[in-house]
Coordinates of C-alpha atoms in Angstrom, one line a residue:
Chain X
M8 CA -10.8 -29.3 14.8
S9 CA -10.7 -25.7 15.7
L10 CA -11.0 -24.0 19.0
P11 CA -14.5 -22.5 19.7
L12 CA -14.6 -18.8 18.8
L13 CA -16.8 -16.1 20.2
V14 CA -17.3 -13.0 18.0
T15 CA -18.9 -9.9 19.6
G16 CA -19.7 -6.5 18.1
T17 CA -22.6 -5.1 16.1
I18 CA -25.2 -6.7 13.9
G19 CA -27.4 -4.3 12.1
I20 CA -28.9 -2.8 9.0
D21 CA -26.9 -0.7 6.6
T22 CA -27.7 1.8 3.9
I23 CA -24.7 2.5 1.7
L24 CA -24.2 5.2 -0.9
T25 CA -21.3 5.1 -3.3
P26 CA -20.4 7.0 -6.4
G27 CA -21.5 3.9 -8.3
G28 CA -24.8 3.0 -6.6
R29 CA -26.6 2.4 -3.4
A30 CA -28.0 -0.3 -1.2
D31 CA -30.9 0.2 1.3
G32 CA -31.5 -1.7 4.4
V33 CA -29.0 -4.4 3.9
L34 CA -27.2 -6.8 6.3
G35 CA -24.4 -4.9 8.2
G36 CA -22.6 -4.8 11.4
S37 CA -19.1 -5.9 12.3
V38 CA -20.1 -9.4 13.6
S39 CA -22.0 -10.2 10.4
F40 CA -18.8 -10.0 8.4
A41 CA -16.3 -11.3 10.9
A42 CA -18.3 -14.4 11.9
V43 CA -18.9 -15.5 8.3
A44 CA -15.2 -14.9 7.5
A45 CA -14.1 -16.9 10.6
L46 CA -16.1 -19.8 9.3
L47 CA -13.7 -20.2 6.4
F48 CA -11.5 -21.9 9.0
A49 CA -13.4 -22.4 12.3
D50 CA -15.8 -25.2 13.0
R51 CA -17.8 -23.2 15.5
V52 CA -18.4 -19.5 15.7
D53 CA -20.8 -18.0 18.3
A54 CA -22.1 -14.5 17.8
V55 CA -22.7 -12.3 20.8
S56 CA -24.6 -9.1 20.0
I57 CA -28.0 -7.4 20.1
I58 CA -30.6 -6.8 17.5
G59 CA -34.0 -5.1 17.5
E60 CA -37.4 -6.5 16.7
D61 CA -37.2 -5.2 13.2
F62 CA -34.2 -7.3 12.2
P63 CA -35.1 -9.2 9.0
A64 CA -35.5 -12.9 9.7
H65 CA -33.9 -13.7 6.3
Y66 CA -30.6 -12.0 7.3
E67 CA -30.5 -14.1 10.5
A68 CA -31.3 -17.2 8.5
A69 CA -28.5 -16.3 6.0
L70 CA -26.0 -16.1 8.9
E71 CA -27.2 -19.3 10.4
A72 CA -27.1 -21.0 7.1
K73 CA -23.4 -20.2 6.9
G74 CA -22.9 -21.7 10.3
V75 CA -22.9 -18.7 12.6
C76 CA -24.5 -19.7 15.9
M77 CA -27.0 -16.8 16.8
K78 CA -28.0 -18.1 20.3
G79 CA -25.9 -15.5 22.0
V80 CA -27.6 -12.6 20.2
E81 CA -30.1 -10.8 22.3
R82 CA -33.4 -9.5 21.0
K83 CA -34.8 -6.2 22.2
K84 CA -37.8 -4.1 21.6
G85 CA -37.2 -1.2 19.3
P86 CA -35.1 -0.8 16.2
S87 CA -31.9 -2.6 15.3
F88 CA -28.5 -0.8 15.0
A89 CA -28.8 1.0 11.7
W90 CA -26.0 2.8 9.9
T91 CA -26.1 5.0 6.8
G92 CA -22.8 5.7 5.2
E93 CA -21.6 7.5 2.1
Y94 CA -18.4 7.0 0.2
F95 CA -16.5 9.6 -1.9
D96 CA -13.2 10.0 -3.7
N97 CA -12.8 6.6 -5.3
M98 CA -14.0 5.0 -2.1
N99 CA -11.1 6.3 -0.1
K100 CA -13.1 8.4 2.3
R101 CA -16.5 7.9 3.8
R102 CA -18.8 9.7 6.2
T103 CA -21.6 8.5 8.5
V104 CA -24.8 10.1 7.2
C105 CA -26.7 8.9 10.2
A106 CA -26.5 6.1 12.8
N107 CA -29.3 4.8 15.0
D108 CA -27.3 3.1 17.6
A109 CA -29.5 3.3 20.7
V110 CA -29.8 -0.5 20.9
M111 CA -26.0 -0.8 21.0
L112 CA -25.3 2.1 23.4
E113 CA -27.9 0.7 25.9
W114 CA -26.8 -2.9 25.6
N115 CA -25.8 -4.4 28.9
V116 CA -23.4 -7.1 27.6
H117 CA -24.2 -10.5 28.9
V118 CA -22.2 -13.5 27.5
P119 CA -24.3 -16.6 28.0
E120 CA -22.7 -19.0 30.4
P121 CA -22.0 -21.8 27.9
L122 CA -19.9 -19.4 25.7
R123 CA -17.8 -17.9 28.5
N124 CA -15.0 -20.4 28.3
H125 CA -14.3 -20.1 24.6
P126 CA -10.6 -19.9 24.1
V127 CA -10.7 -17.4 21.2
L128 CA -12.5 -14.1 21.7
V129 CA -12.9 -11.6 18.9
C130 CA -14.0 -8.1 19.9
C131 CA -15.1 -6.4 16.7
C132 CA -15.5 -2.7 16.6
M133 CA -18.1 -1.4 19.1
V134 CA -18.2 0.6 22.4
P135 CA -14.9 -0.1 24.2
A136 CA -16.7 -0.4 27.6
Q137 CA -18.7 -3.3 26.1
Q138 CA -15.6 -4.9 24.6
L139 CA -14.1 -4.8 28.1
K140 CA -17.2 -6.3 29.7
C141 CA -17.1 -9.1 27.2
M142 CA -13.4 -9.7 28.0
E143 CA -14.2 -9.8 31.7
Q144 CA -17.0 -12.3 31.2
C145 CA -14.6 -14.5 29.2
P146 CA -11.6 -14.8 31.5
D147 CA -10.5 -18.1 29.9
A148 CA -9.9 -16.6 26.5
A149 CA -6.3 -17.5 25.7
L150 CA -6.4 -15.4 22.5
V151 CA -8.2 -12.0 22.4
L152 CA -8.4 -10.0 19.2
S153 CA -9.8 -6.4 19.1
D154 CA -10.6 -3.7 16.6
S155 CA -11.7 -0.1 17.1
M156 CA -12.4 3.1 15.3
D157 CA -11.9 6.9 15.4
K158 CA -15.1 7.6 17.3
W159 CA -14.0 5.7 20.4
L160 CA -10.4 7.0 20.4
R161 CA -11.8 10.5 20.5
R162 CA -14.6 9.8 23.1
Q163 CA -13.1 7.1 25.3
P164 CA -9.3 6.9 24.9
E165 CA -8.8 5.5 28.4
L166 CA -11.2 2.7 27.8
L167 CA -9.7 2.0 24.4
D168 CA -6.3 1.8 26.1
A169 CA -7.7 -0.8 28.4
V170 CA -9.1 -2.8 25.5
I171 CA -5.8 -2.8 23.7
S172 CA -3.8 -3.7 26.9
R173 CA -6.1 -6.8 27.3
S174 CA -5.8 -7.8 23.6
H175 CA -3.2 -10.2 22.2
I176 CA -3.8 -8.8 18.7
T177 CA -5.2 -5.4 18.2
M178 CA -6.0 -3.6 15.0
M179 CA -6.9 -0.1 13.8
N180 CA -7.2 1.7 10.4
E181 CA -4.1 3.7 9.5
D182 CA -5.5 7.2 9.8
E183 CA -7.1 6.3 13.2
A184 CA -3.9 4.7 14.5
K185 CA -1.9 7.7 13.4
E186 CA -4.4 10.0 15.2
Y187 CA -4.4 7.8 18.3
A188 CA -0.6 7.7 18.4
Q189 CA -0.2 11.3 17.2
A190 CA 2.2 9.8 14.7
S191 CA 2.9 10.6 11.0
T192 CA 4.1 7.1 9.9
V193 CA 2.6 3.6 10.1
M194 CA 5.7 2.4 12.0
E195 CA 5.3 5.0 14.7
A196 CA 1.5 4.3 15.0
G197 CA 2.1 0.5 15.1
E198 CA 4.8 0.8 17.8
F199 CA 2.4 3.0 19.8
L200 CA -0.2 0.2 19.7
L201 CA 2.4 -2.3 20.9
S202 CA 3.4 0.0 23.7
K203 CA -0.2 -0.2 25.0
G204 CA 0.3 -3.8 25.7
A205 CA -0.8 -5.9 22.7
A206 CA 1.5 -8.6 21.6
Y207 CA 0.7 -7.9 17.9
A208 CA -0.5 -4.7 16.3
V209 CA -2.1 -4.6 12.9
V210 CA -2.4 -1.3 11.0
K211 CA -5.1 -1.7 8.4
Q212 CA -4.4 0.2 5.2
G213 CA -7.5 -0.4 3.2
E214 CA -6.8 -0.9 -0.5
Y215 CA -3.1 -0.9 0.3
G216 CA -3.3 -3.9 2.7
A217 CA -2.0 -4.1 6.2
T218 CA 1.2 -3.9 8.3
L219 CA 1.7 -6.3 11.2
L220 CA 4.1 -5.4 14.0
G221 CA 5.3 -7.6 16.9
R222 CA 8.4 -8.2 18.9
D223 CA 10.7 -11.2 19.1
A224 CA 11.9 -12.8 22.4
G225 CA 14.7 -10.2 22.6
G226 CA 12.3 -7.3 22.2
N227 CA 13.3 -6.5 18.6
L228 CA 10.6 -5.3 16.3
R229 CA 9.3 -7.7 13.7
I230 CA 7.3 -6.4 10.7
F231 CA 5.2 -7.9 7.9
R232 CA 3.9 -5.8 5.1
C233 CA 0.9 -7.4 3.3
P234 CA -0.5 -5.7 0.1
A235 CA -4.2 -5.9 -0.6
Y236 CA -5.6 -8.0 -3.4
P237 CA -6.0 -5.5 -6.3
L238 CA -9.6 -5.5 -7.4
K239 CA -10.4 -4.1 -10.8
T240 CA -13.8 -2.9 -9.6
L241 CA -14.5 -1.9 -6.0
V242 CA -18.2 -1.9 -5.2
D243 CA -18.4 -1.3 -1.4
P244 CA -15.6 -1.6 1.2
T245 CA -18.0 -1.7 4.1
G246 CA -17.1 -4.7 6.3
A247 CA -13.7 -5.4 4.7
G248 CA -11.9 -4.7 8.0
D249 CA -14.3 -6.9 9.9
T250 CA -13.9 -9.7 7.3
F251 CA -10.1 -9.4 7.7
L252 CA -10.3 -9.7 11.4
G253 CA -12.7 -12.6 11.3
A254 CA -10.7 -14.6 8.8
L255 CA -7.5 -14.0 10.8
A256 CA -9.2 -15.1 14.0
G257 CA -10.8 -18.1 12.3
Y258 CA -7.4 -19.2 11.1
L259 CA -5.7 -18.8 14.4
S260 CA -8.5 -20.9 16.1
T261 CA -7.2 -23.9 14.1
L262 CA -3.8 -23.6 16.0
P263 CA -2.9 -24.9 19.5
P264 CA -4.4 -22.6 22.2
G265 CA -2.5 -19.5 23.3
L266 CA -0.4 -16.8 21.6
P267 CA 0.4 -17.8 18.0
P268 CA 3.9 -17.3 16.7
F269 CA 4.6 -14.4 14.3
E270 CA 4.7 -16.6 11.3
E271 CA 1.2 -17.9 12.0
V272 CA -0.2 -14.4 12.5
K273 CA 1.3 -13.5 9.1
R274 CA -0.4 -16.4 7.5
G275 CA -3.7 -15.4 9.1
I276 CA -3.3 -11.8 7.8
V277 CA -2.8 -13.1 4.3
Y278 CA -6.0 -15.1 4.6
G279 CA -7.8 -12.1 6.1
T280 CA -6.6 -9.9 3.2
V281 CA -7.8 -12.2 0.6
A282 CA -11.2 -12.8 2.4
A283 CA -11.7 -9.0 2.6
S284 CA -11.3 -8.6 -1.1
F285 CA -14.5 -10.6 -1.6
T286 CA -16.4 -8.3 0.7
C287 CA -15.4 -5.3 -1.4
E288 CA -16.9 -6.8 -4.5
S289 CA -20.5 -6.3 -3.6
F290 CA -22.7 -4.2 -1.3
S291 CA -23.3 -5.7 2.1
A292 CA -22.0 -9.2 2.7
D293 CA -23.4 -10.6 -0.5
A294 CA -20.1 -11.6 -2.1
L295 CA -18.7 -12.8 1.2
L296 CA -21.8 -15.0 1.8
S297 CA -21.5 -16.5 -1.7
M298 CA -17.7 -17.0 -1.4
T299 CA -16.8 -20.7 -1.2
K300 CA -13.7 -22.4 0.2
E301 CA -12.8 -23.2 -3.4
T302 CA -13.2 -19.6 -4.7
F303 CA -11.3 -18.4 -1.7
R304 CA -8.5 -20.9 -2.3
R305 CA -8.2 -19.9 -6.0
R306 CA -7.9 -16.2 -5.2
L307 CA -5.4 -17.0 -2.4
E308 CA -3.2 -18.7 -5.0
E309 CA -3.5 -15.9 -7.4
Y310 CA -2.7 -13.4 -4.6
A311 CA 0.4 -15.4 -3.5
E312 CA 1.6 -15.2 -7.1
M313 CA 1.1 -11.5 -7.3
C314 CA 3.0 -10.8 -4.1
R315 CA 5.8 -13.3 -4.3
L316 CA 9.1 -11.5 -4.0
P317 CA 11.7 -12.5 -6.6
D318 CA 14.9 -14.0 -5.4
I319 CA 17.3 -11.2 -4.4
R320 CA 20.5 -12.1 -6.2
L321 CA 22.7 -9.2 -5.5
S322 CA 25.9 -11.2 -6.0
S323 CA 25.0 -11.7 -9.7
A324 CA 24.3 -8.0 -10.3
S325 CA 27.4 -6.6 -11.7
A326 CA 28.1 -3.8 -9.3
C327 CA 26.8 -5.1 -6.0
Chain G
M240 CA 29.5 -5.4 -17.2
S241 CA 26.3 -3.5 -17.7
L242 CA 24.9 -1.9 -20.8
P243 CA 25.6 1.9 -21.2
L244 CA 22.6 3.8 -19.9
L245 CA 21.5 7.3 -20.8
V246 CA 19.3 9.3 -18.3
T247 CA 17.5 12.4 -19.4
G248 CA 15.3 14.8 -17.5
T249 CA 15.8 17.7 -15.2
I250 CA 18.8 18.8 -13.1
G251 CA 18.0 21.7 -10.9
I252 CA 17.8 23.5 -7.6
D253 CA 15.0 22.7 -5.1
T254 CA 13.6 24.5 -2.1
I255 CA 11.5 22.1 0.0
L256 CA 9.1 22.9 2.8
T257 CA 7.8 20.1 5.0
P258 CA 5.8 20.1 8.2
G259 CA 9.1 19.2 9.9
G260 CA 11.6 21.6 8.3
R261 CA 12.9 23.1 5.1
A262 CA 15.8 23.0 2.7
D263 CA 16.8 25.9 0.5
G264 CA 18.7 25.8 -2.8
V265 CA 19.5 22.1 -2.7
L266 CA 20.3 19.7 -5.5
G267 CA 17.2 18.5 -7.2
G268 CA 15.8 17.3 -10.6
S269 CA 14.8 13.9 -11.8
V270 CA 18.1 13.1 -13.4
S271 CA 20.1 13.8 -10.2
F272 CA 18.2 11.1 -8.3
A273 CA 17.7 8.6 -11.1
A274 CA 21.4 8.7 -12.3
V275 CA 22.8 8.2 -8.8
A276 CA 20.4 5.3 -8.2
A277 CA 21.2 3.7 -11.5
L278 CA 24.9 3.6 -10.5
L279 CA 24.0 1.1 -7.7
F280 CA 24.1 -1.4 -10.6
A281 CA 25.3 0.2 -13.8
D282 CA 28.9 0.8 -14.7
R283 CA 28.2 3.8 -16.9
V284 CA 25.5 6.4 -16.6
D285 CA 25.4 9.4 -18.9
A286 CA 23.2 12.3 -18.0
V287 CA 21.6 14.4 -20.7
S288 CA 20.0 17.6 -19.4
I289 CA 20.5 21.3 -19.2
I290 CA 21.6 23.6 -16.4
G291 CA 22.0 27.4 -16.0
E292 CA 25.1 29.3 -15.2
D293 CA 24.1 29.5 -11.5
F294 CA 24.3 25.7 -11.0
P295 CA 26.5 25.1 -8.0
A296 CA 29.8 23.5 -9.0
H297 CA 29.8 21.4 -5.8
Y298 CA 26.5 19.7 -6.8
E299 CA 28.0 18.9 -10.2
A300 CA 31.1 17.5 -8.5
A301 CA 28.9 15.4 -6.1
L302 CA 27.2 13.8 -9.1
E303 CA 30.5 13.2 -10.9
A304 CA 32.1 11.8 -7.7
K305 CA 29.3 9.2 -7.7
G306 CA 30.1 8.3 -11.3
V307 CA 27.5 10.2 -13.2
C308 CA 29.0 11.4 -16.5
M309 CA 27.9 15.0 -17.0
K310 CA 29.4 15.5 -20.5
G311 CA 25.9 15.4 -22.0
V312 CA 24.6 18.2 -19.8
E313 CA 24.3 21.5 -21.6
R314 CA 25.1 24.8 -20.0
K315 CA 23.1 27.9 -20.8
K316 CA 23.1 31.5 -19.7
G317 CA 20.5 32.4 -17.2
P318 CA 19.1 30.5 -14.2
S319 CA 18.9 26.7 -13.7
F320 CA 15.6 24.9 -13.4
A321 CA 14.4 25.7 -9.9
W322 CA 11.4 24.2 -8.0
T323 CA 9.9 25.1 -4.7
G324 CA 7.5 22.6 -3.2
E325 CA 5.6 22.4 0.0
Y326 CA 4.4 19.1 1.6
F327 CA 1.3 18.8 3.9
D328 CA -0.8 16.1 5.5
N329 CA 1.9 13.7 6.7
M330 CA 3.7 14.2 3.4
N331 CA 0.9 12.6 1.4
K332 CA 0.2 15.8 -0.6
R333 CA 2.3 18.5 -2.0
R334 CA 2.0 21.6 -4.1
T335 CA 4.4 23.5 -6.3
V336 CA 4.9 26.9 -4.7
C337 CA 6.8 28.2 -7.7
A338 CA 8.8 26.8 -10.6
N339 CA 11.4 28.6 -12.7
D340 CA 11.5 26.2 -15.6
A341 CA 12.3 28.5 -18.5
V342 CA 15.6 26.7 -19.1
M343 CA 13.8 23.4 -19.5
L344 CA 10.9 24.7 -21.6
E345 CA 13.3 26.3 -24.1
W346 CA 15.7 23.4 -24.2
N347 CA 16.2 22.1 -27.7
V348 CA 17.2 18.5 -26.8
H349 CA 20.5 17.4 -28.4
V350 CA 21.9 14.0 -27.4
P351 CA 25.6 14.1 -28.2
E352 CA 26.6 11.7 -30.9
P353 CA 28.7 9.3 -28.8
L354 CA 25.7 8.7 -26.5
R355 CA 23.1 8.1 -29.2
N356 CA 23.5 4.3 -29.4
H357 CA 23.2 3.6 -25.7
P358 CA 21.0 0.5 -25.4
V359 CA 19.1 1.7 -22.3
L360 CA 17.3 5.0 -22.3
V361 CA 15.7 6.4 -19.2
C362 CA 13.3 9.4 -19.9
C363 CA 12.7 10.8 -16.4
C364 CA 9.8 13.2 -15.8
M365 CA 10.1 16.3 -18.1
V366 CA 8.3 17.9 -21.1
P367 CA 6.9 14.9 -23.2
A368 CA 8.0 16.6 -26.5
Q369 CA 11.6 16.5 -25.2
Q370 CA 11.3 12.9 -24.1
L371 CA 10.1 12.1 -27.6
K372 CA 13.0 14.0 -29.1
C373 CA 15.4 12.1 -27.0
M374 CA 13.8 8.8 -28.1
E375 CA 14.1 9.8 -31.7
Q376 CA 17.8 10.7 -31.3
C377 CA 18.5 7.3 -29.7
P378 CA 16.9 4.9 -32.2
D379 CA 19.0 2.0 -31.0
A380 CA 17.8 1.9 -27.5
A381 CA 16.5 -1.6 -27.0
L382 CA 15.0 -0.7 -23.6
V383 CA 13.2 2.6 -23.0
L384 CA 11.8 3.6 -19.6
S385 CA 9.6 6.6 -19.1
D386 CA 8.0 8.5 -16.2
S387 CA 5.6 11.4 -16.3
M388 CA 3.4 13.7 -14.1
D389 CA 0.0 15.3 -13.9
K390 CA 1.0 18.6 -15.5
W391 CA 1.8 16.9 -18.8
L392 CA -1.2 14.7 -18.9
R393 CA -3.3 17.8 -18.6
R394 CA -1.4 19.9 -21.0
Q395 CA -0.1 17.5 -23.6
P396 CA -2.0 14.2 -23.4
E397 CA -1.4 13.3 -27.0
L398 CA 2.4 13.7 -26.6
L399 CA 2.2 11.7 -23.4
D400 CA 0.4 9.0 -25.3
A401 CA 3.3 9.0 -27.8
V402 CA 5.9 8.8 -25.1
I403 CA 4.2 5.8 -23.5
S404 CA 3.7 4.0 -26.8
R405 CA 7.4 4.2 -27.4
S406 CA 8.3 3.0 -23.9
H407 CA 8.9 -0.6 -22.9
I408 CA 8.4 0.3 -19.3
T409 CA 6.3 3.3 -18.3
M410 CA 5.4 4.6 -14.9
M411 CA 3.1 7.2 -13.3
N412 CA 1.9 8.0 -9.8
E413 CA -1.3 6.4 -8.7
D414 CA -3.4 9.6 -8.6
E415 CA -2.1 10.7 -12.0
A416 CA -2.5 7.3 -13.6
K417 CA -6.1 7.3 -12.4
E418 CA -6.7 10.7 -13.8
Y419 CA -5.1 9.8 -17.1
A420 CA -7.2 6.7 -17.3
Q421 CA -10.3 8.2 -15.8
A422 CA -10.2 5.1 -13.6
S423 CA -11.0 4.5 -10.0
T424 CA -8.7 1.6 -9.3
V425 CA -5.0 0.9 -9.7
M426 CA -5.8 -2.1 -11.9
E427 CA -7.9 -0.1 -14.4
A428 CA -5.3 2.7 -14.5
G429 CA -2.5 0.2 -15.0
E430 CA -4.3 -1.6 -17.8
F431 CA -5.0 1.7 -19.5
L432 CA -1.2 2.4 -19.5
L433 CA -0.6 -1.0 -21.1
S434 CA -3.3 -0.3 -23.7
K435 CA -1.2 2.7 -24.8
G436 CA 1.5 0.4 -25.9
A437 CA 4.0 -0.1 -23.1
A438 CA 5.1 -3.7 -22.4
Y439 CA 5.1 -3.0 -18.6
A440 CA 3.3 -0.4 -16.6
V441 CA 4.2 0.6 -13.1
V442 CA 1.8 2.5 -10.9
K443 CA 3.8 4.2 -8.2
Q444 CA 2.0 4.3 -4.9
G445 CA 4.3 6.4 -2.8
E446 CA 4.5 5.1 0.8
Y447 CA 2.4 2.1 -0.3
G448 CA 4.9 0.9 -2.8
A449 CA 4.1 0.1 -6.5
T450 CA 2.1 -2.2 -8.7
L451 CA 3.6 -3.7 -11.9
L452 CA 1.4 -4.9 -14.7
G453 CA 2.4 -6.8 -17.8
R454 CA 1.1 -9.5 -20.1
D455 CA 2.3 -13.0 -20.8
A456 CA 2.8 -14.4 -24.2
G457 CA -0.9 -15.4 -24.3
G458 CA -2.0 -11.8 -23.5
N459 CA -3.0 -12.6 -19.9
L460 CA -2.4 -10.0 -17.3
R461 CA 0.5 -10.5 -14.9
I462 CA 0.7 -8.4 -11.7
F463 CA 3.2 -7.8 -9.0
R464 CA 2.4 -5.8 -5.9
C465 CA 5.4 -4.4 -4.1
P466 CA 5.0 -2.7 -0.7
A467 CA 7.3 0.2 0.2
Y468 CA 10.0 -0.1 2.9
P469 CA 8.3 1.3 6.0
L470 CA 10.3 4.2 7.3
K471 CA 9.8 5.3 10.9
T472 CA 10.6 8.9 10.0
L473 CA 9.9 10.4 6.6
V474 CA 11.9 13.6 6.0
D475 CA 11.3 14.5 2.3
P476 CA 9.9 12.2 -0.4
T477 CA 11.1 14.5 -3.3
G478 CA 13.0 12.4 -5.8
A479 CA 11.8 9.0 -4.5
G480 CA 10.0 8.2 -7.7
D481 CA 13.1 9.2 -9.8
T482 CA 15.3 7.1 -7.5
F483 CA 12.9 4.2 -8.0
L484 CA 13.1 4.5 -11.8
G485 CA 16.9 4.9 -11.8
A486 CA 17.5 1.8 -9.7
L487 CA 15.1 -0.2 -11.8
A488 CA 16.8 0.9 -15.0
G489 CA 20.3 0.4 -13.5
Y490 CA 19.4 -3.2 -12.6
L491 CA 17.9 -3.9 -16.0
S492 CA 21.1 -2.6 -17.7
T493 CA 23.0 -5.5 -16.2
L494 CA 20.9 -8.0 -18.1
P495 CA 21.2 -9.1 -21.8
P496 CA 19.9 -6.4 -24.2
G497 CA 16.2 -6.1 -25.0
L498 CA 12.9 -6.5 -23.2
P499 CA 13.5 -8.1 -19.8
P500 CA 11.2 -10.9 -18.6
F501 CA 8.6 -10.1 -16.0
E502 CA 10.6 -11.7 -13.2
E503 CA 13.5 -9.4 -13.8
V504 CA 11.3 -6.3 -13.9
K505 CA 9.9 -7.5 -10.5
R506 CA 13.4 -7.7 -9.2
G507 CA 14.3 -4.3 -10.5
I508 CA 11.2 -2.9 -8.8
V509 CA 12.2 -4.4 -5.5
Y510 CA 15.6 -2.7 -5.9
G511 CA 14.0 0.6 -6.9
T512 CA 11.7 0.4 -3.9
V513 CA 14.5 -0.1 -1.4
A514 CA 16.7 2.6 -3.0
A515 CA 13.8 5.1 -2.9
S516 CA 13.5 4.6 0.9
F517 CA 16.9 6.1 1.3
T518 CA 15.9 9.2 -0.7
C519 CA 13.0 9.8 1.7
E520 CA 15.3 9.8 4.7
S521 CA 16.8 13.3 4.0
F522 CA 16.2 16.5 2.2
S523 CA 17.5 16.5 -1.4
A524 CA 19.7 13.6 -2.4
D525 CA 21.8 13.6 0.7
A526 CA 20.9 10.2 2.0
L527 CA 20.9 8.7 -1.5
L528 CA 24.4 10.1 -2.1
S529 CA 25.7 8.7 1.1
M530 CA 24.1 5.3 0.6
T531 CA 26.6 2.6 -0.1
K532 CA 26.2 -0.7 -1.8
E533 CA 26.5 -2.3 1.6
T534 CA 23.9 -0.2 3.4
F535 CA 21.6 -0.8 0.4
R536 CA 22.2 -4.6 0.5
R537 CA 21.5 -4.7 4.3
R538 CA 18.2 -2.8 3.9
L539 CA 17.3 -5.0 0.9
E540 CA 17.6 -8.1 3.1
E541 CA 15.6 -6.5 5.9
Y542 CA 12.9 -5.6 3.3
A543 CA 12.8 -9.1 1.9
E544 CA 12.2 -10.4 5.4
M545 CA 9.4 -7.9 6.0
C546 CA 7.6 -8.8 2.8
R547 CA 8.2 -12.5 2.6
L548 CA 4.8 -14.3 2.3
P549 CA 4.3 -17.2 4.6
D550 CA 3.7 -20.6 3.0
I551 CA 0.1 -21.0 2.2
R552 CA -0.9 -24.3 3.7
L553 CA -4.5 -24.5 3.2
S554 CA -4.6 -28.2 3.3
S555 CA -3.5 -28.1 7.0
A556 CA -6.1 -25.6 8.0
S557 CA -9.0 -27.6 9.4
A558 CA -11.7 -26.4 7.2
C559 CA -10.2 -25.7 3.9

C-alpha cells in the first residue's frame, strides 16, 4: 500500500524536432510523464491539470489505462497546452520553437475536494503561482516535491523562492540552478537551493545523472552523486526530468508518511534515473508507456552493476 | 613493491587564464601531473620527455622531491614546451591562446636503455608518432596506457589508430571521442575506441567523471560509470586528465604484471578520479604536489560515501 499521490503540472501536445527525426502532435506535458512514472510504485496517482477541447481522447485513454486518475483534470474550451521544441548538439541543447500556453497561464488552479488531503504532492514544472496555489489547497501534504525551469526563475524569482521554501524536495536542471544561484559549480548551486528552505535539493544533470544534497541532524552537508544510465541511442530527452521526479515521488509514497531519510531519497533517485532512461529511448512517452515493471527491474539491476563502486582497499596498495 | 613505470609525454611551462584568475609561467605538461599522481601508488616512476634550457630548476627539483626520476628527460637548447590556455563558461570550455611546441615536435624520442624493459608504459598526451616510437622502444611493456587529444585526431588519425591498437587501456575526452567516432553518445564513442583494439576504453567526462568500457571473455560489453568528486570551487582543471591517467597507471603497477581484470581497472579509475580533484583545486600542480597519501585517503573515503549506491530493494516496494 502506498500513500495517495497528487501530481500537478502540464498535460499537452508536443511537437519535437531532433537531429535524427521529428514527432508531431504527440502526448507531452510534465504530468503525463511524472504520473506514469509514479505508477511504477504508487497504487494511486491523481493528476491535476487542465486540457483544451482538442486533447486527443486516445492520449487520455492511454494515461488512464496505465492507472492515472484523470478526474482532477479540467477541460476548457480552446486549444490544449502545446509546445514545439528543437534539439541540437547531440541533444545537449534545445530551444522552444513555439509554445501555446494560454490554457495554462489562465488556469485558476482548483484541486477537487477529495484530493486535497493527499499526503504526497508533486508539483511538476509549471507557473510557480499555480504550484503555490496547489500547495495552499493541499495543506495536509506531508511530503511536497517541486521542479522548475529557467523561464520562471527569470520571470518570477520571488514566487519560485516561495515554491522551494514550501518543498521538502526540490529539483532543477544544472544550468538553471547555476543561473538561479549565480554559481559556477553544482555544489554551490545545490547549497543555494537548500538555503531557500528545502530539506533536499536535486540538481538534474541530464545525461550525466543527478546530484542530491541534504543535511544531517548536525547541519552537515550530505551528498549523493548518481550517474545516468548510459544509452547507446538517445532519441528524445523530453520528459526525462518529469519521469525522474515522478518515479522518485512514487517510490517515496510507499514509505511511512513524512520526510524520508537521506538513504530513501537516494534510492528514489536511483529509481528515477533508471525510469528516465526509458523516456529518452523514444519520442513522447511511448517507451515509458510500454515499460513494464519487469523491464524496469532488469535495467535497474544492469544499472546497479555499472555504477557499483569497487571496494577501496588502500591498505593493500603498496604505497598507501 | 610495484612494477617500474615509465611515463612519457610533455613537460613544460603553462600560462593559464580563467574567469577567476591567472597563473604565469607555471609547471605544466602531461608528464608532470601523471608522474606525480602515479607516485601515490608506484615505488618507481621514470619520466621520459624533453625540456629546453629555460626550464626552471625549482620545478625539476619539485618533481624529483616527489620521487619522479628525471634521468630520462632530455635537455635541449632553446625554449621548453610552453602552452597558454584560457578557460571560459564555468571552466567547461577552453582554447589554446598560443603554444610554443617546437621542442616537442622536433623531439626524436629515445628511451634510455635501462628504462626500456619497464613493464608499465604510460603514453600521456603528445604527438602520436612519438607515442608509437616509445612503444616500439619498450617492447616488454605488458601494460600500455595511452591518452590523446583533438589536435591529433584531426591531424594524424591513422597514427592515433595505431597508438590505440597498441594500448591495453586508452582514454580520450568525451567530445574528442565523439568526434573521433562520429558518435553522439558516450557508449558509441567508447565502443568505437574498443573496436580500434584497446582492451579497455575510458571516456573522460571532466566534471562529470568517466565511463570505462571493456569486454568479458564472451565478448559482452562491461561498463563502469564513475562520477567526479564534486568540488565547491574549481580553480583550474589543467592536468586533471593527466592526473587521472597517472593515478590509474600507478595503481595498476601494484598488481601482478599483464592485463588487469575489469574490477581492478575500476578501482584504478576511482583512484584517478579522486586524485584529479586535487589538481582542479589550484593552478598548475600545486595542490597535487601538496596532496599527501593521508589527504588522498580521506577524500577517497568521502567520495566512496557520496557515490555508494543504496541497496536496491524492489521486492519491498509495494508495486514492484
